[in-house]
Amino acid sequence: MTSTASSTRSTGSTGRQGLASKFAAEQALTRLLKVEWQVGKTGKLTPVAHMDPVKLAGTTVSRASLHNPDEIARKDIRVGDMVIVQRAGDVIPQILGFVPEKRPKDAKPYKFPEICPVCGSHAVREVNEKTGKVDAVRRCTGGLICAAQRAERLKHFVSRNAFDIEGMGDKVIEEFLKLGFISSPPDIFTLEKRKVKLEELEGWGETSARNLFAAISQRRTIALDRFIFALGIPHIGETNVRLLARAYGSASALREAMRAAGKEEEAHQELMSHDGIGPIVAEAIVDFFGEPHNVEVFDKLLAEVEATPLEAVRQSQVSGKTVVFTGALEKMTREEAKAMAERLGAKVAGSVSKKTDLLIAGPGAGSKLKDAQKHGVEVIDEAEWLRRVGGQIINRLE
Ligand SMILES: [Zn+2]
């Protein structure tokens, strides 16, 4: 620092230094040159401010966080503004605000991107799960093709509750991506056809290559709910996928219905009429199918894979009841028990409340058992559960 020059009011560099002296040591004034959007691995768009380099707390700073996209709008920060940037400790510098009298005449209100800067898919505003209001956060809807999201989506696609492809862990996905063997899910199913030489990779041999091709082949037929889950649509969990699978019956029917729900009120109402499909889920799935890139990948996938419909819900003693499982089960896994209950028309909840009809408690049941007693919920063990639904299991196997 050569002088404080506090009387200088020009917009040149001396002026910047002069004004900076009026702020605390860790704040400075500089010009906002542009806002760049980074796409996270789950598709979230985050703004990064690029500024004229400025000395701040001993280092030169040229990039800052706008914290969340809302701040750009709320603070009406515009490109060209002289902005107050602050750095506290080791955190990323932040833009606090701008100097109104230094705003260039032609500065325009900031326009948020409507397409993903990485893949060109629609970037939509999400509904906040907690508040139910439209969030400032934008998310790229091109989950299946977006390079920023590719690795995460592919890992999800092959994961245990999705396609469950044995031998295709995170490391293999990363390696195949790097080598350009795959870029989106359908590519997994064309590896063998394309004669990709897996056996030539380091650590691979003919046996491991053959095993992976076999594991992939085994998944060419898959239940529709897993198929939908594998797509990795935001907010669409395992309960929702079963619901959607049952409601629409086939992958292509789902695709048509969701495309229609994005355009026609009637189809949208139909989607919303399913118990358990709220506005957030509905919007997420409509957005997904509203993105042509995704539909293209979806269709390519359907050309390789057959998604089989789930069995219809059967009427039973537990149809329409809300049930909760707790403690250990001996005859089946928790997943199987849940799937069975849902097949029989029951709703499986994660915790006990007044609305619970039945608690199936195995050894080791703890707080849920206490809650059930408190709310006067009927409690039965696994054997009694099987007895009540037993007839339906036999039916199912016939
Ligand atoms: Zn994208």
Tab-separated table of C-alpha atoms and ligand atoms in Angstrom:
chain	number	residue	atom	x	y	z
A	1	MET	CA	0.000	0.000	0.000
A	2	THR	CA	1.485	3.351	-0.990
A	3	SER	CA	-1.200	5.798	0.073
A	4	THR	CA	-4.663	5.784	1.545
A	5	ALA	CA	-5.974	8.195	-1.131
A	6	SER	CA	-9.279	8.413	0.655
A	7	SER	CA	-10.381	11.471	-1.253
A	8	THR	CA	-10.045	9.839	-4.667
A	9	ARG	CA	-13.476	8.962	-6.061
A	10	SER	CA	-12.704	7.837	-9.584
A	11	THR	CA	-13.663	4.361	-10.672
A	12	GLY	CA	-10.057	3.544	-11.569
A	13	SER	CA	-7.780	1.414	-9.455
A	14	THR	CA	-6.820	4.238	-7.098
A	15	GLY	CA	-10.484	4.807	-6.357
A	16	ARG	CA	-10.946	1.160	-5.528
A	17	GLN	CA	-8.088	1.286	-3.095
A	18	GLY	CA	-9.429	4.481	-1.568
A	19	LEU	CA	-12.844	3.027	-0.933
A	20	ALA	CA	-11.392	-0.224	0.323
A	21	SER	CA	-9.769	1.658	3.173
A	22	LYS	CA	-13.222	2.515	4.489
A	23	PHE	CA	-14.019	-1.140	5.065
A	24	ALA	CA	-12.728	-3.627	7.588
A	25	ALA	CA	-9.372	-5.227	6.756
A	26	GLU	CA	-10.922	-8.371	5.285
A	27	GLN	CA	-13.276	-6.530	2.942
A	28	ALA	CA	-12.511	-4.896	-0.375
A	29	LEU	CA	-14.220	-3.345	-3.374
A	30	THR	CA	-13.813	-4.672	-6.870
A	31	ARG	CA	-15.719	-5.026	-10.105
A	32	LEU	CA	-17.912	-8.009	-10.877
A	33	LEU	CA	-16.918	-9.172	-14.358
A	34	LYS	CA	-19.140	-12.182	-14.880
A	35	VAL	CA	-21.075	-14.921	-13.143
A	36	GLU	CA	-20.227	-18.466	-14.072
A	37	TRP	CA	-22.384	-21.454	-13.203
A	38	GLN	CA	-20.838	-24.638	-11.960
A	39	VAL	CA	-22.771	-27.861	-12.146
A	40	GLY	CA	-22.376	-30.201	-9.189
A	41	LYS	CA	-22.328	-33.956	-9.415
A	42	THR	CA	-26.019	-34.128	-8.583
A	43	GLY	CA	-26.909	-31.424	-11.076
A	44	LYS	CA	-27.161	-28.449	-8.765
A	45	LEU	CA	-26.138	-25.147	-10.363
A	46	THR	CA	-23.976	-22.903	-8.178
A	47	PRO	CA	-22.970	-19.371	-9.152
A	48	VAL	CA	-19.319	-18.333	-8.981
A	49	ALA	CA	-18.479	-14.648	-9.323
A	50	HIS	CA	-15.465	-13.603	-11.372
A	51	MET	CA	-14.048	-10.239	-10.332
A	52	ASP	CA	-11.169	-7.907	-11.062
A	53	PRO	CA	-8.329	-9.345	-8.952
A	54	VAL	CA	-8.153	-7.569	-5.614
A	55	LYS	CA	-5.901	-7.869	-2.549
A	56	LEU	CA	-7.802	-9.239	0.379
A	57	ALA	CA	-6.402	-10.396	3.707
A	58	GLY	CA	-2.975	-10.955	2.194
A	59	THR	CA	-3.990	-12.849	-0.954
A	60	THR	CA	-5.227	-11.875	-4.380
A	61	VAL	CA	-8.852	-12.761	-4.876
A	62	SER	CA	-10.589	-12.979	-8.247
A	63	ARG	CA	-13.385	-15.460	-7.583
A	64	ALA	CA	-16.082	-15.393	-4.948
A	65	SER	CA	-19.137	-17.329	-3.968
A	66	LEU	CA	-22.553	-15.765	-4.232
A	67	HIS	CA	-23.535	-18.109	-1.480
A	68	ASN	CA	-26.775	-19.162	-3.082
A	69	PRO	CA	-28.431	-18.047	-6.287
A	70	ASP	CA	-31.125	-16.225	-4.346
A	71	GLU	CA	-28.645	-13.605	-3.249
A	72	ILE	CA	-28.037	-12.377	-6.773
A	73	ALA	CA	-31.728	-11.627	-7.107
A	74	ARG	CA	-32.344	-10.475	-3.555
A	75	LYS	CA	-29.378	-8.135	-3.508
A	76	ASP	CA	-29.910	-7.203	-7.168
A	77	ILE	CA	-26.231	-7.672	-7.915
A	78	ARG	CA	-25.443	-7.020	-11.575
A	79	VAL	CA	-22.489	-7.719	-13.825
A	80	GLY	CA	-20.410	-4.517	-13.962
A	81	ASP	CA	-21.204	-3.535	-10.365
A	82	MET	CA	-18.543	-2.539	-7.872
A	83	VAL	CA	-19.074	-5.180	-5.239
A	84	ILE	CA	-18.018	-5.523	-1.629
A	85	VAL	CA	-16.158	-8.768	-1.216
A	86	GLN	CA	-15.325	-10.258	2.148
A	87	ARG	CA	-12.974	-12.984	3.228
A	88	ALA	CA	-13.221	-14.432	6.705
A	89	GLY	CA	-10.616	-16.984	7.683
A	90	ASP	CA	-10.129	-19.719	5.132
A	91	VAL	CA	-13.630	-19.738	3.707
A	92	ILE	CA	-14.273	-18.868	0.074
A	93	PRO	CA	-14.607	-15.094	-0.342
A	94	GLN	CA	-18.170	-13.861	-0.468
A	95	ILE	CA	-19.894	-10.966	-2.148
A	96	LEU	CA	-21.813	-8.937	0.412
A	97	GLY	CA	-23.371	-6.274	-1.775
A	98	PHE	CA	-22.665	-3.538	-4.283
A	99	VAL	CA	-22.145	0.246	-4.309
A	100	PRO	CA	-25.277	1.779	-5.898
A	101	GLU	CA	-23.624	5.046	-6.967
A	102	LYS	CA	-20.981	3.119	-8.873
A	103	ARG	CA	-23.392	1.056	-10.924
A	104	PRO	CA	-22.801	1.406	-14.694
A	105	LYS	CA	-25.845	2.902	-16.461
A	106	ASP	CA	-26.237	-0.084	-18.753
A	107	ALA	CA	-26.092	-2.740	-16.021
A	108	LYS	CA	-29.015	-5.112	-16.476
A	109	PRO	CA	-30.686	-7.240	-13.813
A	110	TYR	CA	-29.036	-10.623	-13.747
A	111	LYS	CA	-30.710	-13.292	-15.834
A	112	PHE	CA	-30.485	-16.796	-14.451
A	113	PRO	CA	-29.504	-19.546	-16.855
A	114	GLU	CA	-32.372	-21.675	-18.070
A	115	ILE	CA	-30.173	-24.329	-19.570
A	116	CYS	CA	-27.336	-26.301	-18.018
A	117	PRO	CA	-23.987	-24.796	-19.082
A	118	VAL	CA	-22.478	-28.297	-19.257
A	119	CYS	CA	-25.005	-30.285	-21.288
A	120	GLY	CA	-27.631	-27.844	-22.554
A	121	SER	CA	-30.563	-29.556	-20.818
A	122	HIS	CA	-33.247	-27.529	-19.084
A	123	ALA	CA	-32.253	-26.140	-15.708
A	124	VAL	CA	-35.317	-25.977	-13.498
A	125	ARG	CA	-36.037	-24.439	-10.151
A	126	GLU	CA	-36.838	-26.972	-7.531
A	127	VAL	CA	-39.556	-27.019	-4.970
A	128	ASN	CA	-37.988	-26.956	-1.541
A	129	GLU	CA	-38.901	-30.144	0.264
A	130	LYS	CA	-39.055	-28.430	3.639
A	131	THR	CA	-40.923	-25.247	2.793
A	132	GLY	CA	-42.875	-26.499	-0.219
A	133	LYS	CA	-41.936	-23.246	-1.973
A	134	VAL	CA	-40.074	-22.823	-5.229
A	135	ASP	CA	-36.391	-22.664	-4.411
A	136	ALA	CA	-33.805	-20.398	-5.932
A	137	VAL	CA	-31.694	-23.485	-6.546
A	138	ARG	CA	-31.641	-24.621	-10.128
A	139	ARG	CA	-30.935	-28.144	-11.157
A	140	CYS	CA	-29.945	-29.597	-14.505
A	141	THR	CA	-32.607	-32.071	-15.637
A	142	GLY	CA	-30.282	-33.926	-18.014
A	143	GLY	CA	-29.233	-36.421	-15.375
A	144	LEU	CA	-28.581	-39.219	-17.818
A	145	ILE	CA	-26.403	-37.282	-20.216
A	146	CYS	CA	-24.873	-34.382	-18.270
A	147	ALA	CA	-21.086	-34.771	-18.101
A	148	ALA	CA	-21.041	-33.104	-14.683
A	149	GLN	CA	-23.414	-35.709	-13.290
A	150	ARG	CA	-22.335	-38.733	-15.318
A	151	ALA	CA	-20.192	-40.523	-12.749
A	152	GLU	CA	-22.713	-40.243	-9.914
A	153	ARG	CA	-25.642	-41.272	-12.096
A	154	LEU	CA	-23.841	-44.287	-13.495
A	155	LYS	CA	-22.792	-45.411	-10.012
A	156	HIS	CA	-26.392	-45.105	-8.918
A	157	PHE	CA	-27.575	-46.950	-12.020
A	158	VAL	CA	-25.550	-50.077	-11.276
A	159	SER	CA	-26.035	-49.920	-7.492
A	160	ARG	CA	-27.668	-52.615	-5.392
A	161	ASN	CA	-31.245	-51.369	-5.406
A	162	ALA	CA	-31.067	-50.372	-9.056
A	163	PHE	CA	-29.573	-52.626	-11.758
A	164	ASP	CA	-27.295	-54.324	-9.249
A	165	ILE	CA	-24.593	-55.273	-11.738
A	166	GLU	CA	-22.046	-57.433	-9.983
A	167	GLY	CA	-18.432	-56.451	-10.565
A	168	MET	CA	-19.337	-52.943	-11.674
A	169	GLY	CA	-18.389	-50.891	-8.653
A	170	ASP	CA	-17.497	-47.219	-8.392
A	171	LYS	CA	-13.898	-47.801	-9.491
A	172	VAL	CA	-14.923	-49.667	-12.634
A	173	ILE	CA	-17.408	-46.916	-13.518
A	174	GLU	CA	-14.712	-44.245	-13.057
A	175	GLU	CA	-12.239	-46.203	-15.171
A	176	PHE	CA	-14.702	-46.964	-17.971
A	177	LEU	CA	-15.732	-43.305	-18.068
A	178	LYS	CA	-12.141	-42.163	-18.273
A	179	LEU	CA	-11.427	-44.598	-21.099
A	180	GLY	CA	-14.568	-43.513	-22.928
A	181	PHE	CA	-16.088	-47.028	-22.806
A	182	ILE	CA	-19.332	-45.653	-21.407
A	183	SER	CA	-20.926	-42.257	-21.030
A	184	SER	CA	-24.545	-43.081	-20.252
A	185	PRO	CA	-26.408	-46.185	-18.991
A	186	PRO	CA	-27.281	-47.821	-22.349
A	187	ASP	CA	-23.554	-47.986	-23.150
A	188	ILE	CA	-23.157	-50.590	-20.402
A	189	PHE	CA	-25.311	-52.984	-22.409
A	190	THR	CA	-23.424	-52.450	-25.650
A	191	LEU	CA	-19.921	-52.997	-24.259
A	192	GLU	CA	-19.787	-56.604	-25.468
A	193	LYS	CA	-21.387	-55.835	-28.832
A	194	ARG	CA	-18.851	-53.071	-29.368
A	195	LYS	CA	-16.110	-55.619	-28.616
A	196	VAL	CA	-14.544	-53.465	-25.931
A	197	LYS	CA	-11.398	-55.292	-24.853
A	198	LEU	CA	-11.852	-55.363	-21.100
A	199	GLU	CA	-9.379	-58.235	-20.734
A	200	GLU	CA	-6.591	-55.941	-21.886
A	201	LEU	CA	-7.091	-53.522	-19.003
A	202	GLU	CA	-4.673	-53.580	-16.123
A	203	GLY	CA	-5.846	-55.974	-13.448
A	204	TRP	CA	-8.372	-57.601	-15.784
A	205	GLY	CA	-8.149	-60.995	-17.421
A	206	GLU	CA	-10.346	-63.040	-19.702
A	207	THR	CA	-12.258	-64.470	-16.765
A	208	SER	CA	-13.097	-61.148	-15.161
A	209	ALA	CA	-14.113	-59.695	-18.527
A	210	ARG	CA	-16.340	-62.690	-19.221
A	211	ASN	CA	-17.847	-62.465	-15.734
A	212	LEU	CA	-18.728	-58.824	-16.130
A	213	PHE	CA	-20.342	-59.394	-19.529
A	214	ALA	CA	-22.335	-62.222	-17.967
A	215	ALA	CA	-23.417	-60.058	-15.020
A	216	ILE	CA	-24.547	-57.333	-17.424
A	217	SER	CA	-26.387	-59.848	-19.559
A	218	GLN	CA	-28.271	-61.143	-16.539
A	219	ARG	CA	-29.781	-57.709	-16.063
A	220	ARG	CA	-31.249	-57.396	-19.520
A	221	THR	CA	-34.519	-58.285	-17.878
A	222	ILE	CA	-35.337	-56.268	-14.809
A	223	ALA	CA	-38.386	-55.376	-12.733
A	224	LEU	CA	-39.959	-52.077	-13.728
A	225	ASP	CA	-39.574	-50.506	-10.278
A	226	ARG	CA	-35.807	-51.088	-10.289
A	227	PHE	CA	-35.650	-49.758	-13.818
A	228	ILE	CA	-37.338	-46.507	-12.781
A	229	PHE	CA	-35.247	-46.243	-9.619
A	230	ALA	CA	-32.056	-46.646	-11.659
A	231	LEU	CA	-32.855	-43.508	-13.657
A	232	GLY	CA	-31.913	-41.485	-10.583
A	233	ILE	CA	-34.702	-38.936	-10.903
A	234	PRO	CA	-34.445	-36.492	-7.974
A	235	HIS	CA	-36.949	-37.151	-5.150
A	236	ILE	CA	-37.989	-40.504	-6.611
A	237	GLY	CA	-37.261	-43.100	-3.938
A	238	GLU	CA	-37.994	-46.787	-3.727
A	239	THR	CA	-41.543	-46.418	-2.447
A	240	ASN	CA	-42.394	-43.996	-5.222
A	241	VAL	CA	-40.944	-46.197	-7.925
A	242	ARG	CA	-43.127	-49.124	-6.893
A	243	LEU	CA	-46.112	-46.848	-6.870
A	244	LEU	CA	-45.297	-45.524	-10.336
A	245	ALA	CA	-44.525	-49.006	-11.643
A	246	ARG	CA	-47.908	-50.279	-10.469
A	247	ALA	CA	-49.806	-47.219	-11.625
A	248	TYR	CA	-48.408	-47.145	-15.163
A	249	GLY	CA	-47.574	-50.788	-15.780
A	250	SER	CA	-44.792	-50.490	-18.333
A	251	ALA	CA	-41.808	-48.311	-19.095
A	252	SER	CA	-43.249	-46.969	-22.316
A	253	ALA	CA	-46.639	-46.276	-20.723
A	254	LEU	CA	-44.900	-44.350	-17.949
A	255	ARG	CA	-42.910	-42.383	-20.492
A	256	GLU	CA	-46.035	-41.425	-22.479
A	257	ALA	CA	-48.001	-40.532	-19.355
A	258	MET	CA	-45.203	-38.348	-17.978
A	259	ARG	CA	-44.693	-36.618	-21.319
A	260	ALA	CA	-48.424	-35.912	-21.379
A	261	ALA	CA	-48.432	-34.761	-17.749
A	262	GLY	CA	-45.988	-32.036	-18.731
A	263	LYS	CA	-48.422	-30.655	-21.292
A	264	GLU	CA	-51.963	-31.589	-20.363
A	265	GLU	CA	-53.827	-30.739	-17.213
A	266	GLU	CA	-55.784	-33.981	-17.246
A	267	ALA	CA	-52.690	-36.191	-17.371
A	268	HIS	CA	-51.115	-34.103	-14.640
A	269	GLN	CA	-54.164	-34.537	-12.427
A	270	GLU	CA	-54.034	-38.261	-13.052
A	271	LEU	CA	-50.389	-38.365	-11.906
A	272	MET	CA	-51.231	-36.355	-8.788
A	273	SER	CA	-54.209	-38.578	-7.991
A	274	HIS	CA	-51.962	-41.446	-6.890
A	275	ASP	CA	-51.688	-41.612	-3.159
A	276	GLY	CA	-48.089	-40.868	-2.269
A	277	ILE	CA	-47.268	-38.758	-5.334
A	278	GLY	CA	-46.999	-35.202	-4.078
A	279	PRO	CA	-46.246	-32.049	-6.062
A	280	ILE	CA	-42.474	-32.336	-5.567
A	281	VAL	CA	-42.292	-35.884	-6.884
A	282	ALA	CA	-44.679	-35.071	-9.724
A	283	GLU	CA	-42.661	-32.073	-10.792
A	284	ALA	CA	-39.362	-33.965	-10.650
A	285	ILE	CA	-40.582	-36.788	-12.857
A	286	VAL	CA	-42.375	-34.500	-15.310
A	287	ASP	CA	-39.210	-32.403	-15.609
A	288	PHE	CA	-37.166	-35.521	-16.240
A	289	PHE	CA	-39.361	-36.703	-19.095
A	290	GLY	CA	-39.715	-33.143	-20.359
A	291	GLU	CA	-36.040	-33.180	-21.247
A	292	PRO	CA	-35.593	-34.692	-24.732
A	293	HIS	CA	-32.024	-35.798	-23.917
A	294	ASN	CA	-33.342	-38.031	-21.170
A	295	VAL	CA	-36.073	-39.518	-23.338
A	296	GLU	CA	-33.474	-40.368	-25.953
A	297	VAL	CA	-31.367	-42.256	-23.404
A	298	PHE	CA	-34.488	-43.852	-21.925
A	299	ASP	CA	-35.444	-45.220	-25.342
A	300	LYS	CA	-31.917	-46.461	-26.034
A	301	LEU	CA	-32.012	-48.243	-22.725
A	302	LEU	CA	-35.350	-49.825	-23.546
A	303	ALA	CA	-33.858	-51.134	-26.771
A	304	GLU	CA	-31.331	-53.082	-24.669
A	305	VAL	CA	-33.314	-53.965	-21.588
A	306	GLU	CA	-36.724	-55.393	-20.860
A	307	ALA	CA	-38.497	-53.880	-17.855
A	308	THR	CA	-41.067	-56.334	-16.529
A	309	PRO	CA	-44.293	-55.135	-14.886
A	310	LEU	CA	-44.854	-55.656	-11.190
A	311	GLU	CA	-47.550	-58.025	-10.069
A	312	ALA	CA	-50.878	-56.403	-9.482
A	313	VAL	CA	-51.800	-55.575	-5.917
A	314	ARG	CA	-53.871	-58.362	-4.402
A	315	GLN	CA	-56.643	-57.867	-1.936
A	316	SER	CA	-55.749	-59.225	1.467
A	317	GLN	CA	-56.322	-58.816	5.180
A	318	VAL	CA	-53.732	-56.067	5.181
A	319	SER	CA	-54.878	-54.114	2.096
A	320	GLY	CA	-55.204	-50.434	2.874
A	321	LYS	CA	-53.495	-50.818	6.243
A	322	THR	CA	-50.401	-48.943	7.325
A	323	VAL	CA	-47.786	-51.322	8.662
A	324	VAL	CA	-44.360	-50.898	10.225
A	325	PHE	CA	-41.596	-53.497	10.545
A	326	THR	CA	-39.144	-53.460	13.426
A	327	GLY	CA	-36.560	-55.782	14.931
A	328	ALA	CA	-35.090	-58.804	13.189
A	329	LEU	CA	-36.966	-60.940	10.651
A	330	GLU	CA	-36.070	-64.587	10.241
A	331	LYS	CA	-37.910	-65.838	7.179
A	332	MET	CA	-37.196	-62.934	4.869
A	333	THR	CA	-35.174	-59.763	4.513
A	334	ARG	CA	-36.679	-56.418	5.425
A	335	GLU	CA	-36.745	-55.518	1.725
A	336	GLU	CA	-38.682	-58.681	0.855
A	337	ALA	CA	-41.090	-58.090	3.719
A	338	LYS	CA	-41.742	-54.544	2.565
A	339	ALA	CA	-42.213	-55.597	-1.044
A	340	MET	CA	-44.624	-58.327	0.059
A	341	ALA	CA	-46.665	-55.926	2.163
A	342	GLU	CA	-46.927	-53.507	-0.725
A	343	ARG	CA	-47.925	-56.253	-3.125
A	344	LEU	CA	-50.756	-56.999	-0.760
A	345	GLY	CA	-51.918	-53.428	-0.806
A	346	ALA	CA	-50.480	-52.319	2.523
A	347	LYS	CA	-48.599	-49.095	3.031
A	348	VAL	CA	-45.224	-49.549	4.726
A	349	ALA	CA	-44.185	-46.694	6.999
A	350	GLY	CA	-40.825	-46.063	8.623
A	351	SER	CA	-42.076	-45.000	12.029
A	352	VAL	CA	-45.013	-45.693	14.321
A	353	SER	CA	-47.745	-43.073	14.750
A	354	LYS	CA	-51.463	-42.915	15.494
A	355	LYS	CA	-52.030	-43.776	11.844
A	356	THR	CA	-50.206	-47.112	12.111
A	357	ASP	CA	-52.496	-50.156	11.993
A	358	LEU	CA	-49.999	-52.911	12.597
A	359	LEU	CA	-46.490	-53.302	13.959
A	360	ILE	CA	-44.617	-56.440	12.976
A	361	ALA	CA	-41.994	-56.778	15.695
A	362	GLY	CA	-39.119	-59.267	15.666
A	363	PRO	CA	-36.400	-59.884	18.247
A	364	GLY	CA	-34.549	-56.740	19.217
A	365	ALA	CA	-37.516	-54.399	18.698
A	366	GLY	CA	-36.987	-51.203	20.684
A	367	SER	CA	-38.456	-47.728	20.504
A	368	LYS	CA	-40.991	-48.560	17.788
A	369	LEU	CA	-42.469	-51.213	20.040
A	370	LYS	CA	-42.813	-48.652	22.835
A	371	ASP	CA	-44.407	-46.166	20.432
A	372	ALA	CA	-46.886	-48.821	19.322
A	373	GLN	CA	-47.883	-49.534	22.908
A	374	LYS	CA	-48.272	-45.809	23.532
A	375	HIS	CA	-50.569	-45.368	20.523
A	376	GLY	CA	-52.434	-48.627	21.102
A	377	VAL	CA	-51.235	-50.096	17.801
A	378	GLU	CA	-51.675	-53.842	17.305
A	379	VAL	CA	-48.358	-55.673	17.562
A	380	ILE	CA	-47.731	-59.083	15.967
A	381	ASP	CA	-44.640	-61.200	15.306
A	382	GLU	CA	-43.306	-62.453	11.988
A	383	ALA	CA	-45.037	-65.832	12.263
A	384	GLU	CA	-48.426	-64.188	12.787
A	385	TRP	CA	-47.746	-61.812	9.907
A	386	LEU	CA	-46.988	-64.754	7.629
A	387	ARG	CA	-50.103	-66.523	8.818
A	388	ARG	CA	-52.244	-63.503	7.970
A	389	VAL	CA	-50.760	-62.997	4.542
A	390	GLY	CA	-49.883	-66.652	3.938
A	391	GLY	CA	-52.787	-67.382	1.636
A	392	GLN	CA	-51.704	-64.573	-0.614
A	393	ILE	CA	-48.144	-65.858	-0.851
A	394	ILE	CA	-49.402	-69.232	-2.019
A	395	ASN	CA	-51.576	-67.473	-4.574
A	396	ARG	CA	-48.632	-65.537	-5.789
A	397	LEU	CA	-46.551	-68.640	-6.344
A	398	GLU	CA	-49.237	-70.477	-8.244
B	1	ZN	ZN	-26.358	-30.674	-17.390
